[in-house]
XYZ file of C-alpha atoms in Angstrom:
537
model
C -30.441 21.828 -24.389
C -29.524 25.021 -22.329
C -28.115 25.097 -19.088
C -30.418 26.476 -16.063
C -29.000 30.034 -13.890
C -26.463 27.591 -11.557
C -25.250 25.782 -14.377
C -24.406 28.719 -16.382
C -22.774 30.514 -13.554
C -20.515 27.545 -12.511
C -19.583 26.848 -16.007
C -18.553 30.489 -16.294
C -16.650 30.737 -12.875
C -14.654 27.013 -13.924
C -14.168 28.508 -17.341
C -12.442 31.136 -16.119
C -9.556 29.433 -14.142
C -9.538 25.852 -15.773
C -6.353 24.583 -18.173
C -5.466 21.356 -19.442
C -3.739 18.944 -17.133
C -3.681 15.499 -17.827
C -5.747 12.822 -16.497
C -3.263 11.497 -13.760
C -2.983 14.848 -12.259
C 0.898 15.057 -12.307
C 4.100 13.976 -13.638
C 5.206 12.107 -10.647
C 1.957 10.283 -10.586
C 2.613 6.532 -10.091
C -0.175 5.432 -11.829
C -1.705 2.238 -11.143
C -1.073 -2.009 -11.372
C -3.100 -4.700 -13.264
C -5.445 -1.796 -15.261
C -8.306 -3.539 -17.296
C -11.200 -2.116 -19.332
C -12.842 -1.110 -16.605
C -10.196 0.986 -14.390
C -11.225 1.441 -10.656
C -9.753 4.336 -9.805
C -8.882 7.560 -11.623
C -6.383 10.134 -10.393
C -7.936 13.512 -12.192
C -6.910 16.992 -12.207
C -8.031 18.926 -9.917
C -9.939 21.042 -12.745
C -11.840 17.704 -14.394
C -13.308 17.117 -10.815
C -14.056 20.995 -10.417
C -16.472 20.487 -13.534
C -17.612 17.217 -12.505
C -18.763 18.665 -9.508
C -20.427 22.086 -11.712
C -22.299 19.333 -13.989
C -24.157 16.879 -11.319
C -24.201 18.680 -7.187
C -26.796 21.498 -6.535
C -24.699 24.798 -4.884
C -27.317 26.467 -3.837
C -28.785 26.304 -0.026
C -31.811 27.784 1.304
C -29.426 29.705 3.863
C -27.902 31.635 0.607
C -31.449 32.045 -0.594
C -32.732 33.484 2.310
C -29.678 35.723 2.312
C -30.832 36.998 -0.904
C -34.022 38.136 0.565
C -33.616 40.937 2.855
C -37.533 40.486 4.064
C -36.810 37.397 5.023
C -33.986 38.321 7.069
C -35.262 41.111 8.700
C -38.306 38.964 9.626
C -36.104 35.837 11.499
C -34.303 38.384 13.251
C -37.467 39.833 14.837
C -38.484 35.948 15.452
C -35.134 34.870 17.026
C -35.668 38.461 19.343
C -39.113 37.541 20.501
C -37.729 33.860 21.092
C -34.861 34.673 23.282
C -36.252 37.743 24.657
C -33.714 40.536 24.212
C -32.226 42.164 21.101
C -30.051 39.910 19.368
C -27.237 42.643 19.889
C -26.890 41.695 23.596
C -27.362 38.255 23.013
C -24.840 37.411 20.219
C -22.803 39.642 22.325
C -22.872 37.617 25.837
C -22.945 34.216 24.036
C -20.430 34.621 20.953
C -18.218 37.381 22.137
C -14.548 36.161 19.477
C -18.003 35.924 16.619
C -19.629 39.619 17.872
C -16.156 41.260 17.857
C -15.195 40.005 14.148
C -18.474 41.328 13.316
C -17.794 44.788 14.995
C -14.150 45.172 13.723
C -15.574 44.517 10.245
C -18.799 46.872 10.016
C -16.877 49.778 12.501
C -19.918 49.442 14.959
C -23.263 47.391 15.686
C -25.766 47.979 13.030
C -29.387 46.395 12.791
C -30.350 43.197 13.996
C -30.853 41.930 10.472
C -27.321 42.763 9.389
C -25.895 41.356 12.665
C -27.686 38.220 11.735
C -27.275 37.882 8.332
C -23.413 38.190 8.975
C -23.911 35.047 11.737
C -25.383 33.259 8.543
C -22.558 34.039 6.036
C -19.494 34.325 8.195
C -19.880 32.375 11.222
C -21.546 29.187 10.450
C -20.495 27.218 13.360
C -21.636 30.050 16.102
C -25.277 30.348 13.899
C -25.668 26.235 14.292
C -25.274 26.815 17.727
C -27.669 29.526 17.943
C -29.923 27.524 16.374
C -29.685 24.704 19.059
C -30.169 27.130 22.061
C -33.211 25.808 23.958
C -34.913 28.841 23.458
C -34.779 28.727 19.717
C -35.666 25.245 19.409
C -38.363 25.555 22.254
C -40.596 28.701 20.476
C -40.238 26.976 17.246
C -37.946 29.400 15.790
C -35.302 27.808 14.226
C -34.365 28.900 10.978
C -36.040 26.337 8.629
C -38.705 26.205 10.795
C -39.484 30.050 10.412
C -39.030 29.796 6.695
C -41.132 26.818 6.025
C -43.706 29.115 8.067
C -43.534 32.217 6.728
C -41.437 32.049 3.461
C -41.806 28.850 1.873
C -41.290 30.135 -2.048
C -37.986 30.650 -0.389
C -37.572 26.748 -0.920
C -39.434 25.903 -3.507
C -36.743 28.372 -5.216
C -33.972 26.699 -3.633
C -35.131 23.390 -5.035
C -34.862 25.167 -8.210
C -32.225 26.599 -7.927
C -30.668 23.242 -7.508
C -31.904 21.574 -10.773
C -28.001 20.657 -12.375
C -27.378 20.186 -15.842
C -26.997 16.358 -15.393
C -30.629 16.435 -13.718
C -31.844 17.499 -16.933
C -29.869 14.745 -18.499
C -27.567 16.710 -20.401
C -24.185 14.167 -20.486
C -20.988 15.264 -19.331
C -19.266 15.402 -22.471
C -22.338 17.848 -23.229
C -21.531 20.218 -20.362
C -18.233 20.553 -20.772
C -18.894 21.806 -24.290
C -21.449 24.386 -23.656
C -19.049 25.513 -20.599
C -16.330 26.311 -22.921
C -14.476 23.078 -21.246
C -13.948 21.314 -24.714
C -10.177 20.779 -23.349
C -11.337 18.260 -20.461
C -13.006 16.160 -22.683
C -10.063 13.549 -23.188
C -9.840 13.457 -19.801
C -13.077 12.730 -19.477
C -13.897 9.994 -21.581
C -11.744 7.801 -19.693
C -14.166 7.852 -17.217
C -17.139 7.908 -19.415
C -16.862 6.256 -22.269
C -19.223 2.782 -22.632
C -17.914 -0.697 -21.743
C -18.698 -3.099 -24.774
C -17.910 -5.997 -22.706
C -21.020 -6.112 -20.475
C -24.933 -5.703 -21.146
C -25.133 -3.688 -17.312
C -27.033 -0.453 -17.875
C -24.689 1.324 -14.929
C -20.882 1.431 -14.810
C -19.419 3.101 -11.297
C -15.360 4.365 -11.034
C -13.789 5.971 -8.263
C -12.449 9.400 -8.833
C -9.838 11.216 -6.953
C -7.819 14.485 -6.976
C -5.133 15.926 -5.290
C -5.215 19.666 -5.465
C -1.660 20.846 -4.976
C -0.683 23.857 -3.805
C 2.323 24.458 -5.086
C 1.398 21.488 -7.828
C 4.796 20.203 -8.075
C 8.435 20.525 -6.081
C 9.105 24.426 -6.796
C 11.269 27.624 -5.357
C 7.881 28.995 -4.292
C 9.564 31.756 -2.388
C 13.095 33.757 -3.197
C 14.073 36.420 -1.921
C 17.086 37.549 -1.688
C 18.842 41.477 -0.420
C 21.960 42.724 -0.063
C 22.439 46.030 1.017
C 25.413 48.331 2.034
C 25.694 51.963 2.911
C 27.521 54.784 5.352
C 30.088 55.142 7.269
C 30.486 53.201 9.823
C 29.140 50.376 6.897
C 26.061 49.777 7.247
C 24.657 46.186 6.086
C 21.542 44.378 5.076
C 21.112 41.538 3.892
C 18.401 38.807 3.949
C 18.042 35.660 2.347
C 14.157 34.273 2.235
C 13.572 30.906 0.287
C 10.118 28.757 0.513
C 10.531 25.242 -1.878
C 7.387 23.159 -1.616
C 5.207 20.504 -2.513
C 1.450 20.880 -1.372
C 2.206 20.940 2.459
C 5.673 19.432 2.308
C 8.018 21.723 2.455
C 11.708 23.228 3.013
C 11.694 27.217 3.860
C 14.847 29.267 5.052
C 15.352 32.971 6.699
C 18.630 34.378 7.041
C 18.906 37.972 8.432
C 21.939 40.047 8.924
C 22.003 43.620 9.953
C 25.115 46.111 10.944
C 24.782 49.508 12.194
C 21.142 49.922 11.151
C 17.448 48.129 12.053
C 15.101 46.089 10.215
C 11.881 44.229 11.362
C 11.027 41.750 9.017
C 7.825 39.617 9.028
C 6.875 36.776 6.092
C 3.944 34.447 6.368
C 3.210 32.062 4.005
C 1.059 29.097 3.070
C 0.548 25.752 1.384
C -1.828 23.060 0.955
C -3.177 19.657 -0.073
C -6.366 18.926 -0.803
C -7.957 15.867 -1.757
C -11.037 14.910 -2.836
C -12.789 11.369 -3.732
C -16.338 10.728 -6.110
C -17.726 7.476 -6.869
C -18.516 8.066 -10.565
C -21.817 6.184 -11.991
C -22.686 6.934 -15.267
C -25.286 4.792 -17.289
C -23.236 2.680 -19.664
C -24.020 2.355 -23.218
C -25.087 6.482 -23.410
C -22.392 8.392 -24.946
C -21.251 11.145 -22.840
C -21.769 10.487 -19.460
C -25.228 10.675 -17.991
C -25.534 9.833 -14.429
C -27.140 6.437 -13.177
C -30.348 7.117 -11.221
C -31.067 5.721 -7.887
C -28.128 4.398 -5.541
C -26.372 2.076 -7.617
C -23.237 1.540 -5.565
C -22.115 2.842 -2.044
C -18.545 2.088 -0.704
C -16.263 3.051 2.791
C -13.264 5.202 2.711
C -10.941 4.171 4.845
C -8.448 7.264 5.161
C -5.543 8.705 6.817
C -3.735 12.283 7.097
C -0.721 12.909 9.159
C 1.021 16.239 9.182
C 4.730 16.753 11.009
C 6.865 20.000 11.425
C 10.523 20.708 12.630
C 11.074 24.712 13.310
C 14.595 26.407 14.467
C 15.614 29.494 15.431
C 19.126 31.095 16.018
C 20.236 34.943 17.741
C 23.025 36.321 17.249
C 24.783 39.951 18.013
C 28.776 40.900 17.910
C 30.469 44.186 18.360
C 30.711 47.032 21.003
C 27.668 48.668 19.852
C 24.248 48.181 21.822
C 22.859 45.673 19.787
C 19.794 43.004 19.821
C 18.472 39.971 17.781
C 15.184 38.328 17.734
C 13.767 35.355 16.094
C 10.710 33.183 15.725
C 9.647 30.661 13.260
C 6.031 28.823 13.391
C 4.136 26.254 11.265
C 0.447 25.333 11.650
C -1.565 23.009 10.040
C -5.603 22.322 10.058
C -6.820 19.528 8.723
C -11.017 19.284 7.783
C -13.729 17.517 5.901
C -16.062 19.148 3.620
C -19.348 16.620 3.135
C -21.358 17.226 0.395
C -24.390 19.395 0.438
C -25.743 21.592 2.839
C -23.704 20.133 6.011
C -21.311 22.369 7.966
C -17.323 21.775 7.282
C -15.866 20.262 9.998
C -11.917 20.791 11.472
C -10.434 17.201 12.503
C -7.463 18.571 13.598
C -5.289 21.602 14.005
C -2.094 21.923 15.545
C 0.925 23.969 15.201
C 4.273 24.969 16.788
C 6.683 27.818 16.953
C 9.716 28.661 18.580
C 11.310 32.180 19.318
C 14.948 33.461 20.428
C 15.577 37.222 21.966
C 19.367 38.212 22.797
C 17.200 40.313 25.558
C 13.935 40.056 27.409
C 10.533 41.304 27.622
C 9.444 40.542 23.863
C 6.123 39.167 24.164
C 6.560 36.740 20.910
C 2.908 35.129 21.493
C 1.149 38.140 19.835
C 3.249 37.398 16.792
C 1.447 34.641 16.177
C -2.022 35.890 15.926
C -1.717 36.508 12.420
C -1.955 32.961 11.634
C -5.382 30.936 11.239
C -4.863 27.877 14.059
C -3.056 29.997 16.682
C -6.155 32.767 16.142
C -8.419 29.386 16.385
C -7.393 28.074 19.540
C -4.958 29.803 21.071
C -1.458 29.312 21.801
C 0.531 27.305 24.476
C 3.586 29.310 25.771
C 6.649 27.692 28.056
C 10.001 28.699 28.746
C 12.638 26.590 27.089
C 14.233 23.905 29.823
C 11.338 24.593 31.842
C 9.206 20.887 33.135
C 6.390 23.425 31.878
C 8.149 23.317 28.095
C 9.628 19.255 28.822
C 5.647 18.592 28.780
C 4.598 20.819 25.882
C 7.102 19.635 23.737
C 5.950 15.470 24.658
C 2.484 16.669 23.614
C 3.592 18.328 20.676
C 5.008 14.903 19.202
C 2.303 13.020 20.278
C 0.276 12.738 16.837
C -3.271 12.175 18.513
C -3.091 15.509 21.045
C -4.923 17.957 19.193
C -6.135 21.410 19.225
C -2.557 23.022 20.450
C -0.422 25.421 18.897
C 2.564 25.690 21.063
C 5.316 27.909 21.568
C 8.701 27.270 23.242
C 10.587 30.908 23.948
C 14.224 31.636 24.799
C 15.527 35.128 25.964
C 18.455 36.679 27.434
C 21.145 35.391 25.705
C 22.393 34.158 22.150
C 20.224 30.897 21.763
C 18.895 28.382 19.694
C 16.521 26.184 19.776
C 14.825 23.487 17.593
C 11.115 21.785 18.648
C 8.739 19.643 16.733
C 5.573 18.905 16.028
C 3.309 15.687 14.597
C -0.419 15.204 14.443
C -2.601 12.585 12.455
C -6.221 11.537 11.953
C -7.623 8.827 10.595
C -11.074 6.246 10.390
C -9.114 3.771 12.644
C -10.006 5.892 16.013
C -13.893 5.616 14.629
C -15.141 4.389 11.490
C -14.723 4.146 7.978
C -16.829 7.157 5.855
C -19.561 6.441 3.863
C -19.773 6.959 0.679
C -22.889 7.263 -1.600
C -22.674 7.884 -5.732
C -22.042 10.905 -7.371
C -21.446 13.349 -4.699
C -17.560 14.889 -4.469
C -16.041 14.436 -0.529
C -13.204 16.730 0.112
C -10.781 16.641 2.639
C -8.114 19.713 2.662
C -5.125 20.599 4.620
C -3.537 23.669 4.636
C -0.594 24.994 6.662
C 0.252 28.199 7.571
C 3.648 29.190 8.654
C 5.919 32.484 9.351
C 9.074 33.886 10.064
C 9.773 37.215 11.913
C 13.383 38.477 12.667
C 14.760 41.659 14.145
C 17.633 43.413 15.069
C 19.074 46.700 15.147
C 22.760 47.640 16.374
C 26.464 46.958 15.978
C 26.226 43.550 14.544
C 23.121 41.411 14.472
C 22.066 38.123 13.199
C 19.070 35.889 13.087
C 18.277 32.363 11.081
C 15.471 30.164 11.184
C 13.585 27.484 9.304
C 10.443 25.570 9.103
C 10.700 22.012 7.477
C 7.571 19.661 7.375
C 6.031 16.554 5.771
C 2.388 14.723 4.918
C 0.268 11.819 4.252
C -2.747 11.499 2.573
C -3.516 7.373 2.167
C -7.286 6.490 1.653
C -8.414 2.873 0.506
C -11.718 2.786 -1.267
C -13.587 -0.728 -0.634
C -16.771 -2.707 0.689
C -17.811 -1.874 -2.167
C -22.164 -2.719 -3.028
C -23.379 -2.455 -5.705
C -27.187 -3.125 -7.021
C -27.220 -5.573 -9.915
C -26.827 -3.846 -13.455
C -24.154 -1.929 -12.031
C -20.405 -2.752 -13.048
C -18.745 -2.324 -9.879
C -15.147 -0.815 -9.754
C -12.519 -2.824 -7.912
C -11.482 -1.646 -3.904
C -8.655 0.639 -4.730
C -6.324 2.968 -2.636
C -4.711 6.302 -3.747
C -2.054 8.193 -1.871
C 0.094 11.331 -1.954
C 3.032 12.378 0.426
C 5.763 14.875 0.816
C 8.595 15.486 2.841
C 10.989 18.386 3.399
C 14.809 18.059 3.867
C 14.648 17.795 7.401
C 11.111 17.046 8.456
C 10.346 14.970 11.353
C 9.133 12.234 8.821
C 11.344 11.511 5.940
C 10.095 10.374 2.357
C 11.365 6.745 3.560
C 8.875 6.545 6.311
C 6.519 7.879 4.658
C 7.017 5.605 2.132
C 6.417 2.882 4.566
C 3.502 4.523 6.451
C 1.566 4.818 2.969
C 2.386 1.346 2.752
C 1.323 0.094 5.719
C -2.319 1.572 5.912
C -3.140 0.391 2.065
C -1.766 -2.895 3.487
C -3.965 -2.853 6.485
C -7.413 -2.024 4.565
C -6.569 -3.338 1.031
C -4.079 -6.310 1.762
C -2.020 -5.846 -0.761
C 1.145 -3.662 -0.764
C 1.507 -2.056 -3.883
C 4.446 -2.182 -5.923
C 4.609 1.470 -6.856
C 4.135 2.693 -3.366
C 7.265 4.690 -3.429
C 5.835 6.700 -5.972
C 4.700 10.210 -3.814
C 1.537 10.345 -5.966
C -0.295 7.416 -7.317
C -2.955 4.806 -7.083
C -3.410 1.078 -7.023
C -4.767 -0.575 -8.539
């Protein structure tokens, strides 16, 4: 059997990147309790769910088609122009000003309506959603699918195409991942695959999870380390730069020390978490893998993510020389949910916090921050350190459900230091549990970003800071139905946390937090909970 155009080109893409990890993700992985011959949950690498995902969910949407077609573009845009009356340059201009200037920065200067459009389409999702719900839009008719259904309908019929995946065809997993040059996953994935002898049921469901780590285990992610002297009078510097992390648990240092000389120093960096969860139905009794037809099972995911940061700064200057110091450390972290299919990611929380030190004034430290992805987002919260304005900025900061802030406490004038923190958390308590149908991947991703900037110049001139933080990721799998033929896996939970050093939440209460919420939704508290990566049960 061959594999059609999306097949081969996701098989080619995961081919490129993929290498052999074994099937519970990680050496630290607790594992599970009580397994039996038909395990209900299996913590995967990160790679094995890639080509799950490559064999059995369509990538293609008839937004990317259309994208493909410049006709087609060129042909909306004249629609959405007639529909709102005016070119679309003023309009996108009035209404999505942050959206029209990215666009502007990144071609130099306005071009056609067509290429303003089509970058909307591919760049800013959100703002063309909106678009499309302006009463205008909606009220001519000319709403994107509506104008393509209309004028351009081989447009979907090619999507649908498009869309046909290998396991559609019925090609079995174990299939795939030899034709994609995947013949390494296959151990892994016969665990998940391979036919139950116990039971006549045509349909066997498992719930599959990853946690894709970034870094994958407790490293040195960052070192750097300078020492330089030179000159008379001695001239010094010397920096010392370390990042050791976990996915979004982390320690990170910055140690700057100048003498007689200057040096601006500026280091971002980033880590993440990811996690992603598949109710796996394959028809038993088929070698391979081949997926169950239908709706055989559908199940709730009860989940939680919690993300807390400590950050410190210190100045410092000596000698007779004029001298200055200046230091600011920041962490931010978003947290969102990517559905399957065609529907739009969605943030669930972002939140970050920063402080800064200056041994003089009149250093506007906000614009520092617009380098990172949550302060660019929504903005950042600025009070002076001992102010009431900073009292109540910090008390929101710690809050865990006050969202959307990233917020900055400042200190100038003087030698200073100053230490501020920051917790957020979401979870299916504050709403409802997530449903989730067979055979489609649900991801969930955090990712922080965080940065250090120090400078000095002058007789003597010192600077420190650090940025320490901590996560959860607990989700319990359960209310589990099933249609009869179908072996139903067990309600299970899965969790992963890590803490740094001196993060506002220690591995301890994490330990207990995990606990707790697999308690709450699963009632059992599982004996291996104090493993920072595992599964029950």
């Amino acid at each position: 059997m061959t594999l059609n155009i999306h097949a081969r080109i996701a098989s080619a893409a995961i081919a490129a990147t993929l290498c052999f990890t074994p099937i519970y993700a990680a050496q630290e992985d607790g594992g599970g309790e009580n397994p039996s011959e038909n395990p209900s949950v299996h913590v995967v690498s990160p790679e094995l769910m890639e080509a799950i995902g490559a064999w059995s969910e369509p990538s293609t949407n008839l937004k990317d088609m259309a994208l493909l077609e410049p006709e087609a573009i060129i042909a909306y845009a004249s629609r959405l122009e007639g529909a709102i009356g005016t070119t679309l340059d003023v309009h996108l201009s009035k209404s999505y000003p942050e959206a029209y200037a990215e666009y502007t920065d990144a071609v130099g200067e306005a071009s056609d309506s067509a290429d303003l459009l089509a970058y909307f389409m591919s760049h800013r999702e959100d703002d063309f959603l909106a678009l499309q719900s302006e009463r205008a839009v909606v009220g001519e008719g000319a709403t994107f699918e509506s104008f393509i259904e209309q004028e351009f309908p081989q447009l979907i019929e090619e999507t649908a195409a498009a869309n046909i995946t290998p396991a559609d065809e019925g090609m079995s997993f174990q299939d795939f991942l030899v034709v994609a040059g995947l013949d390494q996953l296959q151990a892994q994935a016969g665990a998940l695959t391979d036919p139950i002898d116990w039971t006549p049921d045509p349909c066997r469901c498992t719930t599959v999870v990853t946690f894709d780590r970034s870094p994958t285990n407790w490293v040195l992610q960052r070192n750097e380390q300078v020492y330089q002297t030179w000159g008379w009078p001695k001239k010094v510097k010397d920096l010392d730069f370390t990042v050791a992390a976990h996915g979004a648990g982390k320690d990170a240092s910055m140690t700057r020390h100048t003498k007689h000389n200057q040096w601006d120093i500026q280091r971002p960096f980033n880590n993440s978490t990811h996690m992603s969860v598949r109710l796996l139905c394959t028809e038993n009794g088929t070698p391979g893998g081949v997926l169950c037809g239908g709706t055989p099972c559908t199940a709730d995911l009860n989940l939680r993510v919690q993300y807390g940061s400590r950050v410190f700064e210190q100045v410092q200057t000596g000698g007779a020389w004029s001298k200055r110091a200046r230091s600011l450390a920041a962490d931010t972290a978003i947290f969102s949910h990517d559905p399957p299919g065609a529907a739009p990611r969605t943030d669930l929380f972002t939140k970050g916090v920063a402080v800064s030190g200056d041994t003089k004034t009149g250093w506007n430290s906000q614009a520092a921050l617009g380098i990172l992805s949550a302060a660019a987002q929504i903005g950042v919260a600025v009070a002076t350190d001992g102010t009431t304005a900073a009292s109540l900025l910090e008390g929101d900061l710690l809050a865990d459900t006050f969202n959307n802030v990233v917020g900055l406490i400042t200190r100038q004038g003087s030698e200073t230091s100053k230490t501020s923190q920051m917790k957020i958390a979401w979870d299916t308590s504050g709403s409802s549990p997530l449903s989730i149908l067979p055979n489609r991947t649900y991801r969930f991703e955090l990712d922080a970003e965080s940065m250090f900037l120090s400078f000095g110049y002058g007789g003597d001139s010192k600077t420190w800071g650090r940025v320490d933080s901590s996560h959860l990721f607990a989700g319990v799998l359960g209310n589990i139905q099933c249609q009869a033929g179908t072996v139903a896996p067990d309600p299970s939970s899965f969790w992963f946390y890590r803490a740094g050093a001196a993060a506002p939440n220690n591995m301890t209460t994490l330990t207990n937090q995990a606990g707790n919420w697999v308690q709450t939704h699963l009632g059992v508290r599982p004996g291996n909970i104090g493993s920072p990566l595992g599964h029950y049960p």
